[in-house]
Amino acid sequence: MSKKAIVIVIDGCAHEYLQQGVTTNINKLGERGFFKNVKSALPSVTNVNHATILTGSLPIEHQVTGNYFYNPETGEQGFIEGKGFLDKETILDAYTKEGKSTALLVVKGKVLQVFGDNVSFRLSVEHPDENLVRHLDMEMPPYVATPEANGWIMEACYNLIRKDNPDFIYCTTNDYTMHNYNPDHEVAKKQMESIDHWIGKIYELDPEREIYITADHGMTTKTTLIDLQKKMDHSSFDTVCMLPLKDRYLENHIYQEGCAVYVYAKNQKEKDAIYNHLKSYSFIESIYTREEAVDQLSLPGNRIGDFVVFGTKEVAFGELEDEELAVTVRTHGSKFEQDIPLIAVNARRDDFEYERNFDVIRFMLEDLKVNLVK
Ligand SMILES: [Zn+2]
């Protein structure tokens, strides 16, 4: 029988948020176990990385490529907020099938909608289950886009372990604070202190449990926003420029700004011209053709457009009034936000075996299979 485990994904937790002197419990866990840098999947956005971590696989296997989808055959587009996009079993599915108790505790309601089907305990700050909240001896949660929402969900984790002690818990926060506050801002420090407090309490309560703390992506400061759709329209190219970060959480990014774009050529004959035109933009750091994105980024070719484009370090792409806007924002989506921390105690492999955020669950699924064969 394997040990109980908890995976805590601090949404948007760039390393700098753990370097402010307020996360002493997390640092202590790192000293006891390990604390290292790992990579998230590209594009470095939330849905892609929850799918990646929870399935222990890359997007080419699980098929989730953003918070938003576009179907070039039907023209249909919309938010990814339900089942039907994810094409692989999650650790929650696998453990539930084995009769283990599982929990998915989240701030953003959409995470429950996408991943929360086969779970023993499901709770979101956005749409809280009153009975479960009462069962956990807690008051109803604060508003979803607040720093306090993140401390609340960590407290719920602690109470759930105290009362029901599930075999596996996946807990994730909201990156509202990381989008809006630099790591050294008092608001950010207070939030990290609160998350850290509950992580310390969880370790005290259940020191045998495997505890993994990581992130879905980092977060960096951008000073220029580009509306690539408007630029391409202006240059008379018939394209759909889709922003994989786009979601309903406008308090996190009011311009839907993120650092990656999927570019669909509506007329396939224009593809070469579009490629050359994209290459001429100095605000673009890299362009992958569909085939290159499949080979080099492990993205599924049928869900990413003809080109995958990433901005330079200080650039994000958004939906703007004009083609460009000079403004300081914090966001993510490119390789500049791919570096994230992984802290683990009671881990089931040596630290050098963990290189990506999804390795945590990949090893759990591997071990589960081995146990099944036995
Ligand atoms: Zn995120």
Coordinates of C-alpha atoms and ligand atoms in Angstrom, one line a residue:
M1 CA 0.0 0.0 0.0
S2 CA 1.5 3.3 -1.1
K3 CA 1.6 6.3 1.1
K4 CA -1.0 9.0 1.1
A5 CA -0.1 12.0 -1.1
I6 CA -1.0 15.7 -1.6
V7 CA -0.1 17.7 -4.7
I8 CA -0.4 21.5 -4.1
V9 CA -0.2 23.6 -7.3
I10 CA 0.3 27.2 -6.4
D11 CA -1.1 29.0 -9.5
G12 CA 1.5 31.2 -11.1
C13 CA 4.1 30.6 -8.5
A14 CA 7.3 31.9 -10.0
H15 CA 10.4 31.2 -7.9
E16 CA 10.5 34.8 -6.7
Y17 CA 7.3 34.3 -4.6
L18 CA 9.3 31.8 -2.5
Q19 CA 12.3 34.0 -2.1
Q20 CA 10.7 36.7 0.1
G21 CA 11.6 35.3 3.5
V22 CA 7.9 34.4 4.4
T23 CA 7.7 30.8 3.2
T24 CA 9.7 29.2 6.0
N25 CA 7.7 26.0 6.2
I26 CA 8.0 25.4 2.5
N27 CA 11.8 26.0 2.7
K28 CA 12.0 23.6 5.7
L29 CA 10.2 20.9 3.7
G30 CA 12.7 21.5 0.8
E31 CA 15.6 20.9 3.2
R32 CA 14.0 17.7 4.5
G33 CA 13.2 16.5 1.0
F34 CA 14.3 18.5 -2.0
F35 CA 13.6 21.9 -3.6
K36 CA 14.4 22.3 -7.3
N37 CA 13.6 24.0 -10.5
V38 CA 11.4 22.1 -13.0
K39 CA 9.7 23.0 -16.3
S40 CA 6.0 23.4 -17.0
A41 CA 4.4 22.5 -20.3
L42 CA 4.0 25.0 -23.2
P43 CA 2.0 27.1 -23.6
S44 CA 2.6 27.9 -19.9
V45 CA -1.1 28.4 -19.1
T46 CA -3.3 27.0 -16.4
N47 CA -5.5 24.4 -18.1
V48 CA -2.7 23.0 -20.1
N49 CA -0.6 22.4 -17.0
H50 CA -3.4 21.1 -14.8
A51 CA -4.1 18.5 -17.5
T52 CA -0.4 17.9 -17.8
I53 CA 0.2 17.4 -14.1
L54 CA -3.0 15.4 -13.4
T55 CA -2.4 13.0 -16.3
G56 CA 1.3 12.8 -15.9
S57 CA 1.7 13.4 -19.6
L58 CA 2.3 16.1 -22.2
P59 CA -0.4 17.8 -24.3
I60 CA 0.2 15.6 -27.3
E61 CA -1.2 12.8 -25.2
H62 CA -3.9 14.6 -23.1
Q63 CA -5.0 17.0 -25.9
V64 CA -5.6 20.1 -23.8
T65 CA -4.0 23.1 -25.4
G66 CA -5.5 26.1 -23.6
N67 CA -8.2 27.7 -21.6
Y68 CA -10.0 28.4 -24.9
F69 CA -10.7 26.4 -28.0
Y70 CA -11.3 27.1 -31.7
N71 CA -12.5 24.6 -34.2
P72 CA -11.4 25.6 -37.7
E73 CA -13.8 23.2 -39.4
T74 CA -17.0 24.6 -37.8
G75 CA -15.7 28.0 -36.7
E76 CA -16.9 27.2 -33.2
Q77 CA -15.0 28.7 -30.3
G78 CA -15.4 29.0 -26.6
F79 CA -14.1 28.5 -23.1
I80 CA -12.8 25.1 -22.0
E81 CA -15.0 24.6 -19.0
G82 CA -16.2 21.0 -19.2
K83 CA -15.2 17.4 -20.0
G84 CA -14.7 16.4 -23.6
F85 CA -11.4 18.1 -24.2
L86 CA -9.3 15.9 -21.9
D87 CA -8.4 12.7 -23.7
K88 CA -6.4 10.8 -20.9
E89 CA -7.1 9.3 -17.6
T90 CA -6.1 11.5 -14.6
I91 CA -4.6 10.3 -11.3
L92 CA -8.0 11.1 -9.8
D93 CA -9.7 8.7 -12.2
A94 CA -7.1 6.0 -11.7
Y95 CA -7.1 6.1 -7.9
T96 CA -10.9 6.3 -7.7
K97 CA -11.1 3.2 -9.9
E98 CA -8.8 1.4 -7.4
G99 CA -11.2 2.3 -4.6
K100 CA -8.9 4.9 -3.1
S101 CA -10.4 8.1 -1.7
T102 CA -9.5 11.3 -3.7
A103 CA -10.0 15.0 -3.3
L104 CA -9.9 18.0 -5.7
L105 CA -9.9 21.3 -3.9
V106 CA -9.6 24.4 -6.1
V107 CA -10.3 28.1 -6.2
K108 CA -11.4 28.5 -9.8
G109 CA -14.6 26.6 -10.4
K110 CA -13.7 25.6 -14.0
V111 CA -11.0 23.3 -12.7
L112 CA -13.6 21.2 -11.0
Q113 CA -15.8 21.2 -14.1
V114 CA -12.9 20.0 -16.3
F115 CA -11.2 17.5 -13.9
G116 CA -13.6 16.8 -11.1
D117 CA -15.8 13.9 -12.3
N118 CA -14.4 10.9 -10.5
V119 CA -13.5 12.4 -7.1
S120 CA -14.6 11.6 -3.5
F121 CA -14.4 15.1 -2.2
R122 CA -14.8 18.1 -4.6
L123 CA -14.7 21.7 -3.5
S124 CA -14.2 25.1 -5.2
V125 CA -14.1 28.6 -3.7
E126 CA -16.1 29.8 -6.7
H127 CA -19.1 27.4 -6.3
P128 CA -18.6 26.0 -2.8
D129 CA -20.6 22.9 -1.7
E130 CA -22.2 24.2 1.6
N131 CA -22.5 20.8 3.1
L132 CA -18.8 20.1 2.6
V133 CA -17.8 23.5 3.9
R134 CA -19.8 22.8 7.1
H135 CA -18.4 19.4 7.4
L136 CA -14.9 21.0 7.3
D137 CA -15.9 23.3 10.2
M138 CA -15.4 26.3 8.0
E139 CA -17.1 29.6 7.2
M140 CA -18.2 30.1 3.5
P141 CA -15.2 31.2 1.4
P142 CA -14.2 34.7 0.3
Y143 CA -14.6 35.9 -3.3
V144 CA -12.6 33.9 -5.8
A145 CA -10.4 36.8 -7.0
T146 CA -8.9 37.7 -3.7
P147 CA -5.6 36.7 -2.0
E148 CA -7.6 35.3 0.9
A149 CA -9.3 32.7 -1.3
N150 CA -6.0 30.9 -1.6
G151 CA -5.4 30.7 2.1
W152 CA -9.0 29.4 2.5
I153 CA -8.6 26.5 0.1
M154 CA -5.3 25.5 1.9
E155 CA -7.1 25.6 5.2
A156 CA -9.8 23.3 3.6
C157 CA -7.0 20.9 2.7
Y158 CA -5.8 20.8 6.3
N159 CA -9.3 20.2 7.6
L160 CA -10.0 17.5 5.1
I161 CA -6.9 15.6 6.1
R162 CA -7.8 16.0 9.7
K163 CA -11.3 14.7 9.2
D164 CA -11.3 12.3 6.3
N165 CA -7.6 11.8 5.5
P166 CA -8.1 11.0 1.8
D167 CA -5.5 8.9 -0.1
F168 CA -4.8 11.5 -2.7
I169 CA -5.4 15.3 -2.7
Y170 CA -4.9 17.7 -5.5
C171 CA -5.2 21.3 -4.4
T172 CA -4.8 24.4 -6.5
T173 CA -5.1 28.2 -5.9
N174 CA -5.9 31.2 -8.2
D175 CA -3.2 33.3 -9.8
Y176 CA -5.1 36.6 -9.2
T177 CA -2.4 37.7 -6.7
M178 CA 0.5 36.8 -9.0
H179 CA -1.1 38.6 -12.0
N180 CA -1.7 41.7 -9.9
Y181 CA 1.2 41.9 -7.4
N182 CA 5.0 41.6 -7.7
P183 CA 6.6 39.0 -5.4
D184 CA 7.9 41.7 -3.0
H185 CA 4.5 43.4 -2.6
E186 CA 2.9 43.1 0.9
V187 CA -0.2 41.5 -0.6
A188 CA 1.8 38.8 -2.3
K189 CA 3.9 38.2 0.8
K190 CA 0.8 37.9 3.0
Q191 CA -0.8 35.4 0.6
M192 CA 2.4 33.3 0.5
E193 CA 2.7 33.4 4.2
S194 CA -0.9 32.1 4.6
I195 CA -0.3 29.3 2.1
D196 CA 2.9 28.5 3.8
H197 CA 1.3 28.4 7.2
W198 CA -1.2 25.8 6.1
I199 CA 1.4 23.7 4.4
G200 CA 3.3 23.7 7.7
K201 CA 0.2 22.5 9.5
I202 CA -0.5 19.8 7.0
Y203 CA 3.1 18.4 7.4
E204 CA 2.7 18.5 11.2
L205 CA -0.6 16.7 11.0
D206 CA 0.6 14.0 8.6
P207 CA 4.4 13.8 8.4
E208 CA 4.3 10.5 6.5
R209 CA 2.3 11.9 3.6
E210 CA 4.0 12.6 0.3
I211 CA 3.8 16.3 -0.1
Y212 CA 4.6 18.0 -3.5
I213 CA 4.4 21.7 -4.0
T214 CA 4.7 23.0 -7.5
A215 CA 3.1 25.5 -10.0
D216 CA 1.3 25.4 -13.3
H217 CA 3.4 28.3 -14.7
G218 CA 5.5 31.2 -13.6
M219 CA 4.7 34.9 -14.1
T220 CA 6.7 37.8 -15.5
T221 CA 6.3 41.5 -16.1
K222 CA 5.4 42.7 -19.6
T223 CA 5.4 46.3 -20.9
T224 CA 4.0 46.0 -24.4
L225 CA 0.7 44.4 -25.4
I226 CA 0.0 43.5 -29.1
D227 CA -3.3 42.6 -30.7
L228 CA -2.0 40.2 -33.3
Q229 CA -5.5 39.7 -34.8
K230 CA -5.8 43.4 -35.5
K231 CA -2.3 43.5 -36.9
M232 CA -3.0 40.5 -39.2
D233 CA -6.4 42.0 -40.3
H234 CA -4.7 45.3 -41.0
S235 CA -2.1 43.5 -43.2
S236 CA -5.1 41.8 -45.0
F237 CA -4.2 38.3 -44.0
D238 CA -7.3 36.1 -43.3
T239 CA -6.4 34.5 -40.0
V240 CA -7.9 33.5 -36.7
C241 CA -5.4 34.5 -33.9
M242 CA -6.5 32.5 -30.9
L243 CA -5.2 33.3 -27.4
P244 CA -4.8 30.0 -25.4
L245 CA -4.8 31.9 -22.1
K246 CA -8.2 33.5 -22.7
D247 CA -10.7 32.7 -19.9
R248 CA -13.5 34.3 -17.9
Y249 CA -11.2 35.5 -15.1
L250 CA -10.9 39.1 -16.3
E251 CA -9.7 40.3 -12.9
N252 CA -6.6 38.3 -13.6
H253 CA -5.9 39.7 -17.1
I254 CA -8.3 42.3 -18.3
Y255 CA -7.0 42.3 -21.9
Q256 CA -6.9 38.5 -22.0
E257 CA -3.2 39.1 -22.3
G258 CA -0.9 36.1 -22.6
C259 CA 2.4 35.3 -24.3
A260 CA 1.3 32.7 -26.8
V261 CA -1.0 32.7 -29.9
Y262 CA -2.3 30.0 -32.2
V263 CA -2.5 31.4 -35.7
Y264 CA -4.9 29.7 -38.1
A265 CA -4.7 30.5 -41.8
K266 CA -8.2 30.5 -43.2
N267 CA -6.9 30.2 -46.7
Q268 CA -4.2 27.5 -46.7
K269 CA -2.7 29.0 -49.8
E270 CA -1.6 32.0 -47.8
K271 CA 0.3 29.9 -45.3
D272 CA 3.8 30.7 -46.5
A273 CA 3.0 34.4 -46.8
I274 CA 1.6 34.4 -43.3
Y275 CA 4.7 32.7 -42.0
N276 CA 7.0 35.2 -43.6
H277 CA 4.9 38.1 -42.3
L278 CA 4.9 36.8 -38.8
K279 CA 8.7 36.5 -39.0
S280 CA 9.0 40.2 -39.8
Y281 CA 7.6 41.2 -36.4
S282 CA 10.2 42.0 -33.8
F283 CA 7.8 41.4 -30.9
I284 CA 7.7 37.7 -31.8
E285 CA 10.4 35.6 -30.2
S286 CA 9.6 32.3 -31.9
I287 CA 7.3 30.8 -34.4
Y288 CA 6.6 27.1 -34.7
T289 CA 4.8 25.5 -37.6
R290 CA 2.2 22.9 -36.7
E291 CA 4.7 20.1 -37.4
E292 CA 7.5 21.8 -35.4
A293 CA 5.1 22.3 -32.5
V294 CA 4.2 18.6 -32.5
D295 CA 7.9 17.5 -32.6
Q296 CA 9.5 20.1 -30.4
L297 CA 6.8 21.2 -27.9
S298 CA 4.8 17.9 -27.8
L299 CA 1.5 19.7 -28.7
P300 CA -1.3 17.9 -30.5
G301 CA -1.4 19.1 -34.1
N302 CA -5.1 19.1 -34.5
R303 CA -5.6 21.7 -31.7
I304 CA -3.1 24.4 -32.2
G305 CA -3.5 26.2 -35.6
D306 CA -1.0 26.4 -38.4
F307 CA 1.5 28.4 -36.3
V308 CA 2.3 28.7 -32.6
V309 CA 3.7 32.1 -31.8
F310 CA 5.5 33.3 -28.6
G311 CA 6.2 36.9 -27.7
T312 CA 9.6 38.3 -26.7
K313 CA 10.3 38.7 -23.0
E314 CA 8.5 42.0 -22.4
V315 CA 5.6 41.3 -24.8
A316 CA 2.1 39.8 -24.3
F317 CA -0.7 39.3 -26.8
G318 CA -4.2 40.5 -25.9
E319 CA -7.6 41.9 -27.2
L320 CA -7.1 45.6 -27.4
E321 CA -8.8 48.8 -28.7
D322 CA -5.8 49.4 -30.9
E323 CA -3.0 47.3 -32.4
E324 CA -0.6 48.0 -29.5
L325 CA -0.7 49.3 -26.0
A326 CA 2.1 50.3 -23.7
V327 CA 1.1 49.1 -20.2
T328 CA 2.8 47.2 -17.4
V329 CA 1.1 43.9 -16.6
R330 CA 2.1 40.5 -15.2
T331 CA 1.2 37.5 -17.2
H332 CA 2.5 34.1 -18.7
G333 CA 2.2 31.7 -21.5
S334 CA 5.7 31.5 -23.0
K335 CA 9.0 29.8 -22.2
F336 CA 9.9 32.9 -20.0
E337 CA 7.3 31.6 -17.5
Q338 CA 8.2 27.9 -17.9
D339 CA 10.6 27.7 -14.9
I340 CA 8.7 26.7 -11.7
P341 CA 9.6 25.3 -8.3
L342 CA 9.1 21.7 -7.1
I343 CA 9.4 21.1 -3.4
A344 CA 8.9 17.5 -2.2
V345 CA 9.0 15.6 1.0
N346 CA 8.6 11.8 1.2
A347 CA 8.9 11.7 -2.6
R348 CA 8.9 8.3 -4.2
R349 CA 11.9 9.0 -6.5
D350 CA 15.3 10.7 -6.1
D351 CA 15.3 14.4 -6.8
F352 CA 17.2 14.1 -10.0
E353 CA 14.4 12.1 -11.6
Y354 CA 12.0 15.0 -11.4
E355 CA 12.5 17.4 -14.3
R356 CA 9.0 18.5 -15.3
N357 CA 5.9 19.3 -13.2
F358 CA 4.1 16.3 -14.5
D359 CA 6.8 13.8 -13.3
V360 CA 5.1 13.8 -9.9
I361 CA 1.9 12.1 -11.1
R362 CA 3.7 10.2 -13.9
F363 CA 5.6 8.2 -11.2
M364 CA 2.4 7.6 -9.2
L365 CA 0.6 6.3 -12.3
E366 CA 3.7 4.1 -13.1
D367 CA 3.7 2.7 -9.6
L368 CA 0.0 2.1 -9.7
K369 CA 0.3 0.0 -12.9
V370 CA 3.2 -2.0 -11.4
N371 CA 1.1 -2.8 -8.3
L372 CA -1.9 -3.8 -10.5
V373 CA 0.3 -6.3 -12.5
K374 CA 1.6 -7.9 -9.3
Ligands
ZN1 ZN -2.4 29.5 -13.8

